[in-house]
Short mmCIF file of C-alpha atoms in Angstrom, two decimals:
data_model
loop_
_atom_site.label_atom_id
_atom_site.label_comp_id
_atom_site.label_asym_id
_atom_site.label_seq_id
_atom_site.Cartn_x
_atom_site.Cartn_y
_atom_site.Cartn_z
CA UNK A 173 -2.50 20.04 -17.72
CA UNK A 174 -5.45 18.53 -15.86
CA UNK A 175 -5.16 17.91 -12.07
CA UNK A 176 -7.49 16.43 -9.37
CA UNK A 177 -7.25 18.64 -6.94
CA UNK A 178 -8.53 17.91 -3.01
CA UNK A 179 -10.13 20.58 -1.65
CA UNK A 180 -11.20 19.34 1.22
CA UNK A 181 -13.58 16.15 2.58
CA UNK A 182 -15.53 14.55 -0.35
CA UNK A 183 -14.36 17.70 -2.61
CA UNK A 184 -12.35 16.58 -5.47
CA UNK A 185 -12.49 18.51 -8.51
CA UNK A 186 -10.76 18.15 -11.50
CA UNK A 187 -9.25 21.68 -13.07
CA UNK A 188 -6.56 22.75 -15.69
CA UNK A 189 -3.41 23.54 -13.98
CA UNK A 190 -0.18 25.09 -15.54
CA UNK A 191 2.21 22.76 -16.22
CA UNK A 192 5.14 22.88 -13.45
CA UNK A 193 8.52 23.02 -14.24
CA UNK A 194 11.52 20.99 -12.55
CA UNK A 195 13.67 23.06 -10.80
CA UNK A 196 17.29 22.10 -10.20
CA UNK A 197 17.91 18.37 -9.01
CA UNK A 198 14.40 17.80 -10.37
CA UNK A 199 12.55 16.08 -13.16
CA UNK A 200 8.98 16.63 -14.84
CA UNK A 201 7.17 13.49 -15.04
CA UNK A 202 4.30 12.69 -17.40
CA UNK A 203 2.56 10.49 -15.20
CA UNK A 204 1.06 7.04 -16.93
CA UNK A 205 -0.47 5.19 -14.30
CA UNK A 206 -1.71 6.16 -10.45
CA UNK A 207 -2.87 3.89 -8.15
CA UNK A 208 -5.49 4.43 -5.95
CA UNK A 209 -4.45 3.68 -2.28
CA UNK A 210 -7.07 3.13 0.87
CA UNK A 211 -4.95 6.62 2.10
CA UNK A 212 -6.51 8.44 -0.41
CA UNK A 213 -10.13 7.16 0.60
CA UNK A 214 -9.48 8.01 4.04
CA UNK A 215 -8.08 11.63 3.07
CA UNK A 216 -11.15 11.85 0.82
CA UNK A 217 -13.23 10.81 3.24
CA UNK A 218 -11.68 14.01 5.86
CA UNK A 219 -9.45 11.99 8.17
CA UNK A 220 -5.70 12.13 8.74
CA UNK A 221 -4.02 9.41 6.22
CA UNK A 222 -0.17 8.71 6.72
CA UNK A 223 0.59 12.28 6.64
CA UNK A 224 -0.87 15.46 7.45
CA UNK A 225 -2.59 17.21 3.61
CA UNK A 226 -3.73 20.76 3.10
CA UNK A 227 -5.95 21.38 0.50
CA UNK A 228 -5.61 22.18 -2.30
CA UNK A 229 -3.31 19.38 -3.00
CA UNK A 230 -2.85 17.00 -5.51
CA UNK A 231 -3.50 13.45 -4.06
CA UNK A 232 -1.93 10.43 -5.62
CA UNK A 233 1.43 8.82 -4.12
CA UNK A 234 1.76 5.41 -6.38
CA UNK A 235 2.57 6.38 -9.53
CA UNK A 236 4.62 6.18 -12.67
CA UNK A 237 5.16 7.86 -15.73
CA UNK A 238 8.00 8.93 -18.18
CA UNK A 239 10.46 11.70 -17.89
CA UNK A 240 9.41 14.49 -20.00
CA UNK A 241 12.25 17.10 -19.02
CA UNK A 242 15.26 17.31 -16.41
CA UNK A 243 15.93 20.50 -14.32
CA UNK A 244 19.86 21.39 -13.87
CA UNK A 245 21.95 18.97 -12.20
CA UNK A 246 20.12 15.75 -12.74
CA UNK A 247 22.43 13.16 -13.80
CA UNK A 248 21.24 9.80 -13.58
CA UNK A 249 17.93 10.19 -15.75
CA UNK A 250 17.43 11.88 -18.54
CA UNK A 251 13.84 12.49 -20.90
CA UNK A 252 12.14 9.89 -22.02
CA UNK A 253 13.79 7.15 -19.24
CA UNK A 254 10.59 5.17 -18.04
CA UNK A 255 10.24 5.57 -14.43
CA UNK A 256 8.33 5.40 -10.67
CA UNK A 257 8.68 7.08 -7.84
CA UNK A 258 9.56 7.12 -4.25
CA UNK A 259 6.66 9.43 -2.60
CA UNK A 260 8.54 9.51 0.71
CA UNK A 261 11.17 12.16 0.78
CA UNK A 262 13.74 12.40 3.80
CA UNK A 263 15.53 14.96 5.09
CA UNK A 264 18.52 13.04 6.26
CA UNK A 265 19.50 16.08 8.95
CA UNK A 266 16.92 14.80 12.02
CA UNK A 267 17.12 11.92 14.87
CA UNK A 268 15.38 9.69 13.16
CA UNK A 269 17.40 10.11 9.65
CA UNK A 270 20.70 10.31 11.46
CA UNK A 271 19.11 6.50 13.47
CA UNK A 272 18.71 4.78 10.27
CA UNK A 273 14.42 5.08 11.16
CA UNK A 274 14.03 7.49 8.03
CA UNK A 275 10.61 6.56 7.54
CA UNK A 276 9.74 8.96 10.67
CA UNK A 277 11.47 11.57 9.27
CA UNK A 278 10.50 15.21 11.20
CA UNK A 279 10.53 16.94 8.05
CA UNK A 280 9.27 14.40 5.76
CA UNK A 281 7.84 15.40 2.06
CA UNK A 282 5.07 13.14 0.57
CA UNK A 283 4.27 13.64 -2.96
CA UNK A 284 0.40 13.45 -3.08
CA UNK A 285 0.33 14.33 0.32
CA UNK A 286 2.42 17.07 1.62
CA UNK A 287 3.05 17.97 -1.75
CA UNK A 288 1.10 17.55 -5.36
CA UNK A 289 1.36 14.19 -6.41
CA UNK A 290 0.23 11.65 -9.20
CA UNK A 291 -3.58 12.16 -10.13
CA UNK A 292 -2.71 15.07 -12.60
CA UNK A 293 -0.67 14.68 -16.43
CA UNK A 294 2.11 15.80 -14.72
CA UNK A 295 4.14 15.90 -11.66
CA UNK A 296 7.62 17.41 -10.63
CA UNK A 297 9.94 15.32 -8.55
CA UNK A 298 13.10 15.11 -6.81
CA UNK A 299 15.33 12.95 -8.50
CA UNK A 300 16.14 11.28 -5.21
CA UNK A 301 13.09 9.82 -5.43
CA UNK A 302 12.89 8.60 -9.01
CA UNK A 303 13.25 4.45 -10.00
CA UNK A 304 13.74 3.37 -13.41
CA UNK A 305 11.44 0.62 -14.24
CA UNK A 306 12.27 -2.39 -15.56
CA UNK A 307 12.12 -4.16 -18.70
CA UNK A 308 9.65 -6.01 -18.25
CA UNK A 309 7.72 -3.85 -15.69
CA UNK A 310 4.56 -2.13 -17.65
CA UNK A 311 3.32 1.38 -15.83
CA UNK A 312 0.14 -0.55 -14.76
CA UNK A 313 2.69 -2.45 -12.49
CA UNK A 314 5.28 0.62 -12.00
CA UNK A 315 2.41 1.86 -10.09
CA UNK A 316 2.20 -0.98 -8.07
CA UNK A 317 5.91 -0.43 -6.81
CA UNK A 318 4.95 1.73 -3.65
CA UNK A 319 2.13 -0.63 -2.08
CA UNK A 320 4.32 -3.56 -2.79
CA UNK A 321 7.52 -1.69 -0.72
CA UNK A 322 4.51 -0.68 2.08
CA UNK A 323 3.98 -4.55 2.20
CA UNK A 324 7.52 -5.38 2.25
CA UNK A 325 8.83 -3.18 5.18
CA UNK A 326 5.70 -5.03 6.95
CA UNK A 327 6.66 -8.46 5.99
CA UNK A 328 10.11 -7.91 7.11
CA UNK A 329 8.73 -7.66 10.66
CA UNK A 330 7.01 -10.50 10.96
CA UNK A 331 10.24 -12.57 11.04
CA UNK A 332 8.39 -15.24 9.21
CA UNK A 333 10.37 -18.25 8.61
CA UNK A 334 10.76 -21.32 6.37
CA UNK A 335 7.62 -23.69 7.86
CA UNK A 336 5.93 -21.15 9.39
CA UNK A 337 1.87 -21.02 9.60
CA UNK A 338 0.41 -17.51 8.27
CA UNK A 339 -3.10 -16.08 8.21
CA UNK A 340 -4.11 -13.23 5.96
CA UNK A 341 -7.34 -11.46 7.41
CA UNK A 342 -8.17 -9.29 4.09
CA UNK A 343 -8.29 -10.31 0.47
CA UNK A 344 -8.01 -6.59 -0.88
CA UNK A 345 -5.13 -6.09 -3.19
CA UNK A 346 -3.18 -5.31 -0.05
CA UNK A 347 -3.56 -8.69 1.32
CA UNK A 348 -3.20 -10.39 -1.91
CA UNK A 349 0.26 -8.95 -1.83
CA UNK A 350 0.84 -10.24 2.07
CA UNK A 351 -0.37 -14.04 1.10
CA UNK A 352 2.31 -14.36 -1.81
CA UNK A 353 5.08 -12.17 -0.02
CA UNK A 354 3.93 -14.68 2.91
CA UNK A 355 4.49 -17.28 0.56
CA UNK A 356 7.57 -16.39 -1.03
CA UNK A 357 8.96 -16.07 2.27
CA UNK A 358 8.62 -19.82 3.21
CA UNK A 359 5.58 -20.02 4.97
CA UNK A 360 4.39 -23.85 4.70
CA UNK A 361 0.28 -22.79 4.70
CA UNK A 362 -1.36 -19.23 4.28
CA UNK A 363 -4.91 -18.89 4.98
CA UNK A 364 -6.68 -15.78 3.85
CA UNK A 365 -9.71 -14.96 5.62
CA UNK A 366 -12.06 -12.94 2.94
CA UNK A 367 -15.86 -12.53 3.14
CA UNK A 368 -16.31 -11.70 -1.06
CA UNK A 369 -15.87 -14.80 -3.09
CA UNK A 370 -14.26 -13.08 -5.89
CA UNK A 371 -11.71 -11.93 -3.90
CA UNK A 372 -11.29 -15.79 -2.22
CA UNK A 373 -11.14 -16.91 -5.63
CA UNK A 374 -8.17 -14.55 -6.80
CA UNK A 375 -6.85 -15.34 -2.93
CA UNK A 376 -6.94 -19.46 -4.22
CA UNK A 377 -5.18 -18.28 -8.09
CA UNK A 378 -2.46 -16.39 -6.25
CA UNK A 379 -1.36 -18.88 -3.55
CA UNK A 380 -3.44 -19.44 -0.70
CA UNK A 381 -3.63 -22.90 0.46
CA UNK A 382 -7.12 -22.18 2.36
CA UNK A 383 -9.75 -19.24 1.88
CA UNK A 384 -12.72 -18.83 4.34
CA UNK A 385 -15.53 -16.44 4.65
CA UNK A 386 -15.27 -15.32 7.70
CA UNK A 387 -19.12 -14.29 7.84
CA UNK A 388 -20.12 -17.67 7.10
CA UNK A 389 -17.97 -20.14 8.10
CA UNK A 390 -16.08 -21.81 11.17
CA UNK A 391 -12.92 -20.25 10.92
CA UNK A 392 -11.07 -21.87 13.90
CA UNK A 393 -12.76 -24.94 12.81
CA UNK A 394 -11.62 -24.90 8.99
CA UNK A 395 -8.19 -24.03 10.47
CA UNK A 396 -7.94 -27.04 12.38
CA UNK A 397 -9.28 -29.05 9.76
CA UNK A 398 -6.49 -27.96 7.34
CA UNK A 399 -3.98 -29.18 10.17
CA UNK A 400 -3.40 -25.11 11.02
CA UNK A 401 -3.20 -25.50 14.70
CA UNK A 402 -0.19 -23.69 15.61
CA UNK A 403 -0.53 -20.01 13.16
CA UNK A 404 2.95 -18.01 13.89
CA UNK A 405 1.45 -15.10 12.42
CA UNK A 406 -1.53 -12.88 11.31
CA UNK A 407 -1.32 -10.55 9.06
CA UNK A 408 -4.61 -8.20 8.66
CA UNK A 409 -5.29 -6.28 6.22
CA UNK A 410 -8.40 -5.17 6.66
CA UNK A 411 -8.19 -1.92 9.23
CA UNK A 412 -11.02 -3.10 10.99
CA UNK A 413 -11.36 -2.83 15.07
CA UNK A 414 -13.35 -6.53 14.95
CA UNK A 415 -10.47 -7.59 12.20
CA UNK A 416 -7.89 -7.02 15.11
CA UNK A 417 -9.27 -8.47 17.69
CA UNK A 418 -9.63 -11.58 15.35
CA UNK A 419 -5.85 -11.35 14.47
CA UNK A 420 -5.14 -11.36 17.88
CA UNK A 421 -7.45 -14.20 19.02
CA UNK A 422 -6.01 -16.18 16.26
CA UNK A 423 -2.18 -15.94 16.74
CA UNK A 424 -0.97 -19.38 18.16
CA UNK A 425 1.76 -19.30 20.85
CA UNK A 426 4.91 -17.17 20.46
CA UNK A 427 2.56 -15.83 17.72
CA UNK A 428 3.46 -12.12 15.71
CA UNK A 429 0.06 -10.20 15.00
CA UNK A 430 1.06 -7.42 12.18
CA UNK A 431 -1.88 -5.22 12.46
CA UNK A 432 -1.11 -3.51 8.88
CA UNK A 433 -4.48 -2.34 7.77
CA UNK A 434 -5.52 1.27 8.30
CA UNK A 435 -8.16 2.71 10.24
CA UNK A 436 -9.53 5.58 11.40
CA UNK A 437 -7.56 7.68 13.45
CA UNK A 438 -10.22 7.43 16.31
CA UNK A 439 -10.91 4.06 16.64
CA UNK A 440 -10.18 1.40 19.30
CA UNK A 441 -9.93 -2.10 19.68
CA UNK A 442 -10.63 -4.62 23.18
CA UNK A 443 -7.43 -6.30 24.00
CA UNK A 444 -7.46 -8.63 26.86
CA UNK A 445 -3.72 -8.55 27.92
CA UNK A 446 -4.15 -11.87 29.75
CA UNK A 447 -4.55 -13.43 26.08
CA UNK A 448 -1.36 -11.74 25.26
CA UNK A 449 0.28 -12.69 28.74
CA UNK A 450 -0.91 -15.96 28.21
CA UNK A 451 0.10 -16.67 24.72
CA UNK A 452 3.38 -14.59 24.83
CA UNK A 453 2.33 -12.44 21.45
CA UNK A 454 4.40 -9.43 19.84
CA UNK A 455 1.61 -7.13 18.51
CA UNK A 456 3.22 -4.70 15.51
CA UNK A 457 2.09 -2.36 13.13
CA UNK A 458 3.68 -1.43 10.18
CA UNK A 459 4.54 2.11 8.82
CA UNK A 460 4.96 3.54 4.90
CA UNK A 461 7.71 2.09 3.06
CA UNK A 462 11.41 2.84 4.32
CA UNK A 463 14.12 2.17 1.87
CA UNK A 464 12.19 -0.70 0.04
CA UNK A 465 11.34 0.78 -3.26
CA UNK A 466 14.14 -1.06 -4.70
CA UNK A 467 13.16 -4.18 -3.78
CA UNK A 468 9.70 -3.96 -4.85
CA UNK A 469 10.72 -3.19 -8.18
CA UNK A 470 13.13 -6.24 -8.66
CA UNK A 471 10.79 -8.31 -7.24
CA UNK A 472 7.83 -7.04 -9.85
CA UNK A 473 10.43 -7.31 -12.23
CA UNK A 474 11.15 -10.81 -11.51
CA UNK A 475 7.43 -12.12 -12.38
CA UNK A 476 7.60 -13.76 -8.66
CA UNK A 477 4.60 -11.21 -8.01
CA UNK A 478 1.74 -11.11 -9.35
CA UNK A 479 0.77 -7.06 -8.99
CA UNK A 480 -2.19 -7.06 -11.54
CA UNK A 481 -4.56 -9.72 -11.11
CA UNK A 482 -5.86 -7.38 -8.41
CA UNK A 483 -6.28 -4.59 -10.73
CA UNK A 484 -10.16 -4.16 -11.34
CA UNK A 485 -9.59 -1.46 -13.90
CA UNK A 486 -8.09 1.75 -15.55
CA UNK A 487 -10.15 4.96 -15.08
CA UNK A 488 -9.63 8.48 -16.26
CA UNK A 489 -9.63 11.54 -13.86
CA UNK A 490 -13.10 12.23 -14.31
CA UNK A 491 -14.01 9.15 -12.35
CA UNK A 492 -11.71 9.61 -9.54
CA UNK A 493 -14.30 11.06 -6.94
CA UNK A 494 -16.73 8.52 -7.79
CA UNK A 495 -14.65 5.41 -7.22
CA UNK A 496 -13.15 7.26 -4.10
CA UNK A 497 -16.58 8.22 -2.50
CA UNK A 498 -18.47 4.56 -3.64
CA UNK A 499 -17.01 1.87 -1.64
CA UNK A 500 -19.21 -0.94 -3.80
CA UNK A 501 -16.99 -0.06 -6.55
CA UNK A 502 -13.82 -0.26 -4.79
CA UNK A 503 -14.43 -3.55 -3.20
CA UNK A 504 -14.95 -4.78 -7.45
CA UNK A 505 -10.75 -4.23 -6.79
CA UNK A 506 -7.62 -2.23 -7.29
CA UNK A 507 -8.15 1.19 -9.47
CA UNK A 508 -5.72 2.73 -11.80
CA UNK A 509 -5.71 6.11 -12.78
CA UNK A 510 -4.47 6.78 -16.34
CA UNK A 511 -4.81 10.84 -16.36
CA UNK A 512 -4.83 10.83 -20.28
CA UNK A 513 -7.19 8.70 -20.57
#
């Protein structure tokens, strides 16, 4: 089969790999569709993503695919069911598991992390971790299932209610999914802050009652203009230091600030806790997906989300390292890798 392989920072090479076989409780997926996540840019790029990878390793944790065969013991699924997966594999034995907070798991397995994942023609799984698609979910938008549970577990915690004032700071396919999850969760106005136009423009298709560029604009004064003076929460999406500090000058009283975008492990942001103090803010972050995958899928399903607008286009393996390494291209939008292609 072919395989994308990591070796290492800005070392992705695509090989012929024997084809794995499922072993028992497991199932061999031909993988359809792969999305490319900001987690793989920053593995690509040499720093530490949501998990810990050693190379070589197959990258790739949003994907689907069809079953091709079923080790022994598999009951649920059988070959040809069309499927996505899970990537986040708990042990259920540790502290965490046994507290219900599976998603810090000390023995966690991460397909496309941990373990080789999506960006090859194949893929063995666990069936634990294995989601038949719906209907009238394509593979494009099976893929779609893990960022969408990601954005879910974060939305939960923002406690937004029916009325509410939200602010999206990041118009990436990431907070394209916040705005409409923001929406669909009763918020009364969400304004996405989002320097590219395109990206504004899709922001405006999928919901948002206000867009600003951020680089160019008043943003505190278009807020106020669009009767926004009291924003319960900020969402950013971003993963910028300067993004964060923005969230956080934003939030209104009693305000939530869900810091959700990734960034480097090293980085810092200025917080005056005064502002905080003052303005009696809950600052959270949001990690992986725990238990959401479900969801997400019903939800796709349901045609209440819109998961491909955002999708720029559908590359092969061959062009993986170049849309990883060229952040021009990934800024065009959301990338799909279709490994037979």
């Amino acid at each position: 089969m072919k395989s994308a392989y990591f070796y290492g920072k800005h070392d992705i090479r695509v090989e012929e790999a024997k084809t794995p076989e499922p072993g028992p409780g497991e199932v061999l997926i031909q993988v359809k569709a792969c999305g490319i996540c900001g987690t793989d840019v920053h593995i690509y790029e040499g720093d530490k993503g949501a998990a810990e990878v050693m190379p070589p390793t197959i990258l790739g944790h949003e994907f689907s695919g069809v079953i091709a065969k079923t080790g022994s013991g598999v009951k649920d699924f059988k070959e040809g069911d069309r499927i996505c997966i899970d990537p986040n594999c708990y042990c259920g034995a540790c502290d965490y598991c046994r507290s219900g907070e599976v998603h810090f798991c000390e023995h966690m397995l991460g397909y496309g992390t941990t373990v080789n994942g999506g960006f090859a023609e194949y893929c063995v799984v666990r069936e634990s971790q294995v989601y038949r698609l719906g209907e009238n979910t394509s593979f494009e938008q099976g893929a779609m299932a893990e960022p969408v549970a990601c954005c879910l577990h974060g939305i939960d915690m923002c406690n937004i209610r029916p009325g509410h004032q939200v602010v999206v700071i990041g118009g990436g396919m990431i907070g394209l999914l916040m705005l409409q999850l923001a929406k669909l969760a009763g918020a009364a106005q969400v304004a996405l802050l989002e320097p590219v136009e395109k990206k504004r423009d899709m922001g405006k298709k999928l919901g948002a009652d206000i867009c600003i560029d951020p680089l160019h604009e008043d943003v505190k004064g278009r807020l106020q203009k669009a009767g926004m003076t009291w924003i319960q929460t900020v969402i950013e999406c971003a993963g910028l230091p300067a993004t964060m500090e923005q969230a956080i000058d934003l939030a209104g009283n009693k305000g939530t600030v869900m810091m959700f975008g990734l960034t480097k492990p090293e980085e810092q942001i200025l917080v005056k806790p005064y502002d905080i103090f003052r303005k009696e803010l809950t600052l959270k972050a949001s990690y992986i997906n725990p238990l959401t995958q479900a969801r997400a899928l019903k939800l796709i399903d349901s045609g209440r989300l819109d998961v491909e607008s955002m999708v720029c286009r559908t590359i092969g393996l061959s062009e993986l390292s170049d849309v990883l390494g060229d952040a021009g291209l990934r800024a065009q939008g959301k990338y799909i890798v279709v490994p037979e292609k």
